[in-house]
GROMACS .gro file of N, CA and C in nm:
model
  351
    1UNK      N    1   0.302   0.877  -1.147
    1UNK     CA    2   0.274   0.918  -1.011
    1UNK      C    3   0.143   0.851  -0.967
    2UNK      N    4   0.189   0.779  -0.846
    2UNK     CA    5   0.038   0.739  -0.802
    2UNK      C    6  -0.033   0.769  -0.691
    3UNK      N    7  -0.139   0.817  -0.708
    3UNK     CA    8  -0.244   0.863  -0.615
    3UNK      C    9  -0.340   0.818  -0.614
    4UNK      N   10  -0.440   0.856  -0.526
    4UNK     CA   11  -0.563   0.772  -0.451
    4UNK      C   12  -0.654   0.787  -0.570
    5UNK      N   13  -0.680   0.858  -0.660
    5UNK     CA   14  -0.753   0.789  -0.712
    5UNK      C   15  -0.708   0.693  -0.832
    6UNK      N   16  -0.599   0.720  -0.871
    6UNK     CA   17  -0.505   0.629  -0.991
    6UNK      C   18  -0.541   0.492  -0.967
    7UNK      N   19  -0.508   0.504  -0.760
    7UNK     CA   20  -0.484   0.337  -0.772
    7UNK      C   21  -0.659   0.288  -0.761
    8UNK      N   22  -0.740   0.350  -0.711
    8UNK     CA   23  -0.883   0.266  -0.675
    8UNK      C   24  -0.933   0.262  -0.825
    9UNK      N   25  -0.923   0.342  -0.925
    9UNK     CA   26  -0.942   0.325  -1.099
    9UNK      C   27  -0.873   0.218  -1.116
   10UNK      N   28  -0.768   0.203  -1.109
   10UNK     CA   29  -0.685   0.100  -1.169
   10UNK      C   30  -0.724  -0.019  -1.088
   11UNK      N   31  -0.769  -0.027  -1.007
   11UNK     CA   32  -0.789  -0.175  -0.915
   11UNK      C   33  -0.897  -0.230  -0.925
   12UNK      N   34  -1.015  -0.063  -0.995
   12UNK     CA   35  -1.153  -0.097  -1.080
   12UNK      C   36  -1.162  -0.167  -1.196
   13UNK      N   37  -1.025  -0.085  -1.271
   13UNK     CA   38  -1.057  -0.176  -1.431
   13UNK      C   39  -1.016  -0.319  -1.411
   14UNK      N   40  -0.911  -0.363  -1.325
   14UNK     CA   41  -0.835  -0.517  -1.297
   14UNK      C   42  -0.977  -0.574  -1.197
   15UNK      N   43  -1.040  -0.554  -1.182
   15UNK     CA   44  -1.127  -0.617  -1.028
   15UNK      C   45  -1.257  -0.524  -1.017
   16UNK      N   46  -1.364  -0.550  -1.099
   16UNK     CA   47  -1.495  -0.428  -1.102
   16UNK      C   48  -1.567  -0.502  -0.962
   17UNK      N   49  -1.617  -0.420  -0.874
   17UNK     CA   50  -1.678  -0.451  -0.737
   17UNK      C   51  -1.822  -0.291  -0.726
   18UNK      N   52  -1.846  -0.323  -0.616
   18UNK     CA   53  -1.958  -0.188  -0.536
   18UNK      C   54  -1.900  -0.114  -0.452
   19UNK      N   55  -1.772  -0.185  -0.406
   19UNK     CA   56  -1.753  -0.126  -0.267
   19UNK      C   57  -1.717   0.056  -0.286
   20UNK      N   58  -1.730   0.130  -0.192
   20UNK     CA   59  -1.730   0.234  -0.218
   20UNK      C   60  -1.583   0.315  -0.203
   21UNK      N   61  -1.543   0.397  -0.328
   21UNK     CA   62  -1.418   0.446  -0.290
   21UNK      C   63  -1.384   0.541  -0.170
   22UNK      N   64  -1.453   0.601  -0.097
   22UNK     CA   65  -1.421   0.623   0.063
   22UNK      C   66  -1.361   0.534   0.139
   23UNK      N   67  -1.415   0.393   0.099
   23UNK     CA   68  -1.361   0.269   0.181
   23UNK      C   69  -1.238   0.214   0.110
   24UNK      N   70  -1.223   0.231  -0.018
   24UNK     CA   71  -1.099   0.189  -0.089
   24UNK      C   72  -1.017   0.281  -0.024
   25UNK      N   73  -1.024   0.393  -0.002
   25UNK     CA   74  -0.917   0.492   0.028
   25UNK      C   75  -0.867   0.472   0.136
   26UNK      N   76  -0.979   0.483   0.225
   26UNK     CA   77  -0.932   0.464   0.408
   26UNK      C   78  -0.834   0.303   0.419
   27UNK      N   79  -0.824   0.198   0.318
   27UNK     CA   80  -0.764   0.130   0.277
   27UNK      C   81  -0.622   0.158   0.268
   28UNK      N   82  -0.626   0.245   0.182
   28UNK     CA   83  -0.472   0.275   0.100
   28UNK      C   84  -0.452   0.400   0.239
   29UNK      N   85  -0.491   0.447   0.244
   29UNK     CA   86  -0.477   0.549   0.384
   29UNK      C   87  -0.399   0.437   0.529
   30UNK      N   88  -0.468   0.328   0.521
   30UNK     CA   89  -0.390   0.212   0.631
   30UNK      C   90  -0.262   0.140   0.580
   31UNK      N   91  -0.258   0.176   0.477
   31UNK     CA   92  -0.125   0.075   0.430
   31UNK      C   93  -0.057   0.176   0.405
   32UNK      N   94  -0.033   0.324   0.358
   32UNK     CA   95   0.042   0.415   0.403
   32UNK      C   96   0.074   0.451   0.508
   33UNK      N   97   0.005   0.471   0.626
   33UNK     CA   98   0.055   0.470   0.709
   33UNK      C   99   0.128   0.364   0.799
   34UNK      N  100   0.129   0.243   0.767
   34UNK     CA  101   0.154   0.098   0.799
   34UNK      C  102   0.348   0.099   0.713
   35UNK      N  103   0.289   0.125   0.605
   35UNK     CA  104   0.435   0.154   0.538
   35UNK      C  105   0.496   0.273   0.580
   36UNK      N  106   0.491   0.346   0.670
   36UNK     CA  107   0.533   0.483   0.707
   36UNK      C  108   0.562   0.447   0.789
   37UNK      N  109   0.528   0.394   0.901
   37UNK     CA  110   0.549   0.368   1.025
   37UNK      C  111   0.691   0.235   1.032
   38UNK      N  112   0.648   0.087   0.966
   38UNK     CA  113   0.718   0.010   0.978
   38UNK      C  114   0.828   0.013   0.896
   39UNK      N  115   0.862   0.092   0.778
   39UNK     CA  116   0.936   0.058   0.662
   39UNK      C  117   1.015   0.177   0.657
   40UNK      N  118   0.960   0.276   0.662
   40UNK     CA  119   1.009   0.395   0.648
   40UNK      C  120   1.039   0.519   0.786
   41UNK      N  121   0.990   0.432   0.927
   41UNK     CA  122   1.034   0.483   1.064
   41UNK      C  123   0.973   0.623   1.024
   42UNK      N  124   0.914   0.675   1.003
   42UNK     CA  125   0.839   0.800   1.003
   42UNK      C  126   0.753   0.782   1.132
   43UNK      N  127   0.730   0.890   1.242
   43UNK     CA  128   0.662   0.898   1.318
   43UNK      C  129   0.539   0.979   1.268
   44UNK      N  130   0.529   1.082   1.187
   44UNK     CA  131   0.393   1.122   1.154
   44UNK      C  132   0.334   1.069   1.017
   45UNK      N  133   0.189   1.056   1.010
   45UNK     CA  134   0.124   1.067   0.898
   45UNK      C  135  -0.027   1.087   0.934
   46UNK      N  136  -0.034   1.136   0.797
   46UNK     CA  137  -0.160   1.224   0.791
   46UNK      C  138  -0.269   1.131   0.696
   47UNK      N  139  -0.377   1.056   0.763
   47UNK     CA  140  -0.473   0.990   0.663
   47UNK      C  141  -0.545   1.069   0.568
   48UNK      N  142  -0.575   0.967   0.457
   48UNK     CA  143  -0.632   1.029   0.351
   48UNK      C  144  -0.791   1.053   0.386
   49UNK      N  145  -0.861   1.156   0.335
   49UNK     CA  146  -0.975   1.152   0.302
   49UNK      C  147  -1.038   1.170   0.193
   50UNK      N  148  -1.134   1.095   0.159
   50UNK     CA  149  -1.209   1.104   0.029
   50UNK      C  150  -1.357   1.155   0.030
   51UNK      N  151  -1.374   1.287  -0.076
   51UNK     CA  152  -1.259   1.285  -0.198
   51UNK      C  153  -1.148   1.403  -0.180
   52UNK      N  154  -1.126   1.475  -0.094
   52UNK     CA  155  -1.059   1.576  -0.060
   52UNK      C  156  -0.966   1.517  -0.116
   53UNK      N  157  -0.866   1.425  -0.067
   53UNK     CA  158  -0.708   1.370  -0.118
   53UNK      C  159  -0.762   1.283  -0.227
   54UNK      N  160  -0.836   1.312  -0.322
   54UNK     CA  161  -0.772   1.185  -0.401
   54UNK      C  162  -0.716   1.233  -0.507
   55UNK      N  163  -0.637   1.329  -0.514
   55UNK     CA  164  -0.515   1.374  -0.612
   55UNK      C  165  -0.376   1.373  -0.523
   56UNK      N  166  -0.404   1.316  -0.406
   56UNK     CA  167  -0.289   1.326  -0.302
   56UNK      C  168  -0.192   1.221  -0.347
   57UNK      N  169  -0.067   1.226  -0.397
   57UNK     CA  170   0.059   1.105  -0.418
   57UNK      C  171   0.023   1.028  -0.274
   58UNK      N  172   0.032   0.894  -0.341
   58UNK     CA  173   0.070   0.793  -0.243
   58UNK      C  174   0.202   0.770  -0.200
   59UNK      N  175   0.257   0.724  -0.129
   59UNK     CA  176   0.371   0.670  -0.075
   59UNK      C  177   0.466   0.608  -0.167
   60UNK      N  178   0.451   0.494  -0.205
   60UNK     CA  179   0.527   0.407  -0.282
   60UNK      C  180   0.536   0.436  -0.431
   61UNK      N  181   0.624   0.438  -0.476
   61UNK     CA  182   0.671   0.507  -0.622
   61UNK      C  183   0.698   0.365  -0.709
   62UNK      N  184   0.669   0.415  -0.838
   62UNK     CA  185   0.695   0.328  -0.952
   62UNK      C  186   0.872   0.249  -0.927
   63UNK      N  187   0.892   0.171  -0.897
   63UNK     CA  188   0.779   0.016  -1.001
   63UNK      C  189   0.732  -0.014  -0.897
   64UNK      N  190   0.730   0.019  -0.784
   64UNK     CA  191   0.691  -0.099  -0.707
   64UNK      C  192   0.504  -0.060  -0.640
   65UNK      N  193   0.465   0.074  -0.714
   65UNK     CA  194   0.351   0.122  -0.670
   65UNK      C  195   0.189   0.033  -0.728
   66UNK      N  196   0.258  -0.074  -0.792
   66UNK     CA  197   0.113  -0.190  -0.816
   66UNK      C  198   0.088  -0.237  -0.674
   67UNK      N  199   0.141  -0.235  -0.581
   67UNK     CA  200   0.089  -0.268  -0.432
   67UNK      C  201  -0.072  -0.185  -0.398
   68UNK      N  202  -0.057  -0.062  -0.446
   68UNK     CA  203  -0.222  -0.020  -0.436
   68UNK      C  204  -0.351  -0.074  -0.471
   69UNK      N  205  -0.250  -0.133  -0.623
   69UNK     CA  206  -0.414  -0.178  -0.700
   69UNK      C  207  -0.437  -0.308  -0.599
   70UNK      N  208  -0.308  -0.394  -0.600
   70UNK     CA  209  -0.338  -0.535  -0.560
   70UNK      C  210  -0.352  -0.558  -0.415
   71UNK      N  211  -0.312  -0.448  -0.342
   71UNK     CA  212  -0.397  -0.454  -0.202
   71UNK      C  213  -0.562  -0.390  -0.174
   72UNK      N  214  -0.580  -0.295  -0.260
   72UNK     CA  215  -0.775  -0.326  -0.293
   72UNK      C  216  -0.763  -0.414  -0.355
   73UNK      N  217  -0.777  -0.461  -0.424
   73UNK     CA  218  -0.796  -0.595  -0.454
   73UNK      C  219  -0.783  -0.754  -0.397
   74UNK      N  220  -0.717  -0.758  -0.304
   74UNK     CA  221  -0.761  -0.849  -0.188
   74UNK      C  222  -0.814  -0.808  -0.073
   75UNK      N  223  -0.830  -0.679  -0.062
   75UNK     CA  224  -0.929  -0.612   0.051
   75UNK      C  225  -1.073  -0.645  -0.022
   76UNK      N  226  -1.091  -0.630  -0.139
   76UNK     CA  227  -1.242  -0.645  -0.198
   76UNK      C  228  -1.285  -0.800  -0.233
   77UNK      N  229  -1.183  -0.841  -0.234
   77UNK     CA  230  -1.229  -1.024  -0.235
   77UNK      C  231  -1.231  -1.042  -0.056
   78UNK      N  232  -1.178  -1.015   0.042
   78UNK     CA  233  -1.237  -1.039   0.176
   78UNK      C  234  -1.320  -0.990   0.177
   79UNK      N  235  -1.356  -0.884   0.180
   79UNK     CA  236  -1.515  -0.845   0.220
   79UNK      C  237  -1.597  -0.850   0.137
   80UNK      N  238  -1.579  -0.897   0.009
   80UNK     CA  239  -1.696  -0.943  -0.074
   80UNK      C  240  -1.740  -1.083  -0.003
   81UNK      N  241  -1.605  -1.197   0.098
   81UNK     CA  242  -1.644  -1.305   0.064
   81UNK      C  243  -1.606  -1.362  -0.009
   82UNK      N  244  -1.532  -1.331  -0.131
   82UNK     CA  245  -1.453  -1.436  -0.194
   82UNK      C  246  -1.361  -1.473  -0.184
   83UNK      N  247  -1.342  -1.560  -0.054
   83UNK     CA  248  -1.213  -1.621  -0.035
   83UNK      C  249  -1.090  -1.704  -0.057
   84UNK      N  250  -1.163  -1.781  -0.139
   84UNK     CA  251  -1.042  -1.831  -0.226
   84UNK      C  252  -0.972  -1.762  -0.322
   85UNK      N  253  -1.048  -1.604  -0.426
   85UNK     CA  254  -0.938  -1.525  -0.459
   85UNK      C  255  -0.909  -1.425  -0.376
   86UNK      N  256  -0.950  -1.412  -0.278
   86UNK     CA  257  -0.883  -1.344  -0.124
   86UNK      C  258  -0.711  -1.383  -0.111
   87UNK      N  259  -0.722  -1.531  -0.096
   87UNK     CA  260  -0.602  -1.604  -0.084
   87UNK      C  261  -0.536  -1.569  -0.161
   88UNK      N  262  -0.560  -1.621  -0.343
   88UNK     CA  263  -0.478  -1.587  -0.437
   88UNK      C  264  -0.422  -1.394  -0.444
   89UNK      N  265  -0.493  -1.323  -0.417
   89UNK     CA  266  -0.495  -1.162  -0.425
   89UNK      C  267  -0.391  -1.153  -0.335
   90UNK      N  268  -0.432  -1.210  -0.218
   90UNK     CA  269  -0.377  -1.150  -0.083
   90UNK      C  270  -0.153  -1.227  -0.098
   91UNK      N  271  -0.196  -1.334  -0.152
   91UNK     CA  272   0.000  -1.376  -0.179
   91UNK      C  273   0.045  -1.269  -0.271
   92UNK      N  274  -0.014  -1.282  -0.382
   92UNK     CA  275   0.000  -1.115  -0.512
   92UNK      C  276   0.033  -0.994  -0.395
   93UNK      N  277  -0.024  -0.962  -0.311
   93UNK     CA  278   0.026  -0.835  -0.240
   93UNK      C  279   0.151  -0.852  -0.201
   94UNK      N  280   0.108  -0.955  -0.124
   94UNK     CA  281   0.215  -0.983   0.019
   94UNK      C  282   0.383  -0.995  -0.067
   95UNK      N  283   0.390  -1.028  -0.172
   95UNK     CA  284   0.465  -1.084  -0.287
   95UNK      C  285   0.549  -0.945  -0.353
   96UNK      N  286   0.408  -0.862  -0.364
   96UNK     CA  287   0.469  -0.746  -0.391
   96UNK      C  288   0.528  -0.628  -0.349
   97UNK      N  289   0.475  -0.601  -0.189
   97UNK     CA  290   0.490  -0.556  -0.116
   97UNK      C  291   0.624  -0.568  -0.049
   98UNK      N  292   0.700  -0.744  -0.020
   98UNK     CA  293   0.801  -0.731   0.003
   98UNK      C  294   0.876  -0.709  -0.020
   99UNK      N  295   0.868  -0.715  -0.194
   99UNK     CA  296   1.016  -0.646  -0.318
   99UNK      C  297   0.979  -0.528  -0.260
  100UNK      N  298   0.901  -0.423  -0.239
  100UNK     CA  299   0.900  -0.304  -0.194
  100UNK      C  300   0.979  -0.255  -0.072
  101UNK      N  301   0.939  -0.388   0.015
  101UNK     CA  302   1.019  -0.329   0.126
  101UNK      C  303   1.174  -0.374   0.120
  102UNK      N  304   1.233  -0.480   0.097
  102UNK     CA  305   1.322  -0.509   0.054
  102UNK      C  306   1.376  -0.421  -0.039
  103UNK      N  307   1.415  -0.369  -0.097
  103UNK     CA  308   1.419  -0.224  -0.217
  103UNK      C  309   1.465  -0.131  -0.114
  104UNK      N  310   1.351  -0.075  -0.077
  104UNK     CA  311   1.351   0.037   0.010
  104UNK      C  312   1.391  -0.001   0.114
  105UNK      N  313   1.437  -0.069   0.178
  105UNK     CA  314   1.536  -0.116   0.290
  105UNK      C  315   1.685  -0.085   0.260
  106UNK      N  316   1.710  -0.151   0.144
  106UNK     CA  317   1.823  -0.181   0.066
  106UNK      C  318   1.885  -0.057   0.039
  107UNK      N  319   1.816   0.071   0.007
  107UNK     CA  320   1.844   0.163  -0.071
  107UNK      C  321   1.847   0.272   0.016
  108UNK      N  322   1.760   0.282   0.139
  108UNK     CA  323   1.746   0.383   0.216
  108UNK      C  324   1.795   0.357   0.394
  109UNK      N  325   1.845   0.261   0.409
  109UNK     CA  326   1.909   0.226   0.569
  109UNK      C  327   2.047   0.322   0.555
  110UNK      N  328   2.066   0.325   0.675
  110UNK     CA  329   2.240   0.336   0.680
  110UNK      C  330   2.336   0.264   0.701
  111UNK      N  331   2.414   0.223   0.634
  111UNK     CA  332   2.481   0.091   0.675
  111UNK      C  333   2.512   0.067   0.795
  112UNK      N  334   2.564  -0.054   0.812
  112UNK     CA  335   2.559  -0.080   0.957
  112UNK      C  336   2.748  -0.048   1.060
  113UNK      N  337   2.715  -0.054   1.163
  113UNK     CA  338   2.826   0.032   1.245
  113UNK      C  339   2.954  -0.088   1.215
  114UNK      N  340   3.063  -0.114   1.219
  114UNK     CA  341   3.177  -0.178   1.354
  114UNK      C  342   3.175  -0.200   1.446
  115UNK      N  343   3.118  -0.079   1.455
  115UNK     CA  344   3.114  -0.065   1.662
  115UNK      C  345   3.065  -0.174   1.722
  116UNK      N  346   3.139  -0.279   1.825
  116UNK     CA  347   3.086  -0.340   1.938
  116UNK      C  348   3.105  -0.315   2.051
  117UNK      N  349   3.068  -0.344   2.116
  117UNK     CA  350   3.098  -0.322   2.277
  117UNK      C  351   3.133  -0.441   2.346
   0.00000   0.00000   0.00000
């Protein structure tokens, strides 16, 4: 099970930085709701706050829940400034993220109608 603080630990031991986990969270707090909204058509969500939620489950479930670590982790190479593993981090997300949505597209749509008009 992954939650807010699972993934900013785990994105610590792969990627040690300063930045502060309030800001890692409000992070994973934007890409939940980003994945709620575009992927999963949910009209509500509720952002995280830290540290109140950080035993709160995240969104995306095993296997495909390494999207947490590896999206702090190209959030902390942009705003560190390190942009060339910005780049490399940021394809690793984008990479992973789409098997996610692809998956969960796949598995949770309703198929599609006959019906034309």
């Amino acid at each position: 099970m992954a939650t807010v603080n699972n993934a900013i630990q785990e994105a610590l031991k792969l990627h040690p930085d300063n930045i502060p986990d309030s800001i890692k969270c409000r992070w994973l707090s934007e890409l939940d709701g980003k994945i709620s909204r575009e992927t999963m058509f949910l009209n509500e969500f509720t952002p995280y706050s830290f540290p109140e939620d950080g035993d709160r489950e995240l969104i995306v479930k095993s296997p495909y829940d390494n999207i947490y670590e590896l999206y702090i982790i190209a959030m902390s190479d942009f705003f560190s400034g390190e942009i060339s593993n910005y780049s490399a981090s940021a394809v690793l997300f984008e990479q992973a993220y789409s098997e996610f949505r692809k998956n969960y597209i796949r598995n949770n749509m309703p198929p599609q109608s006959d019906f034309k008009l």
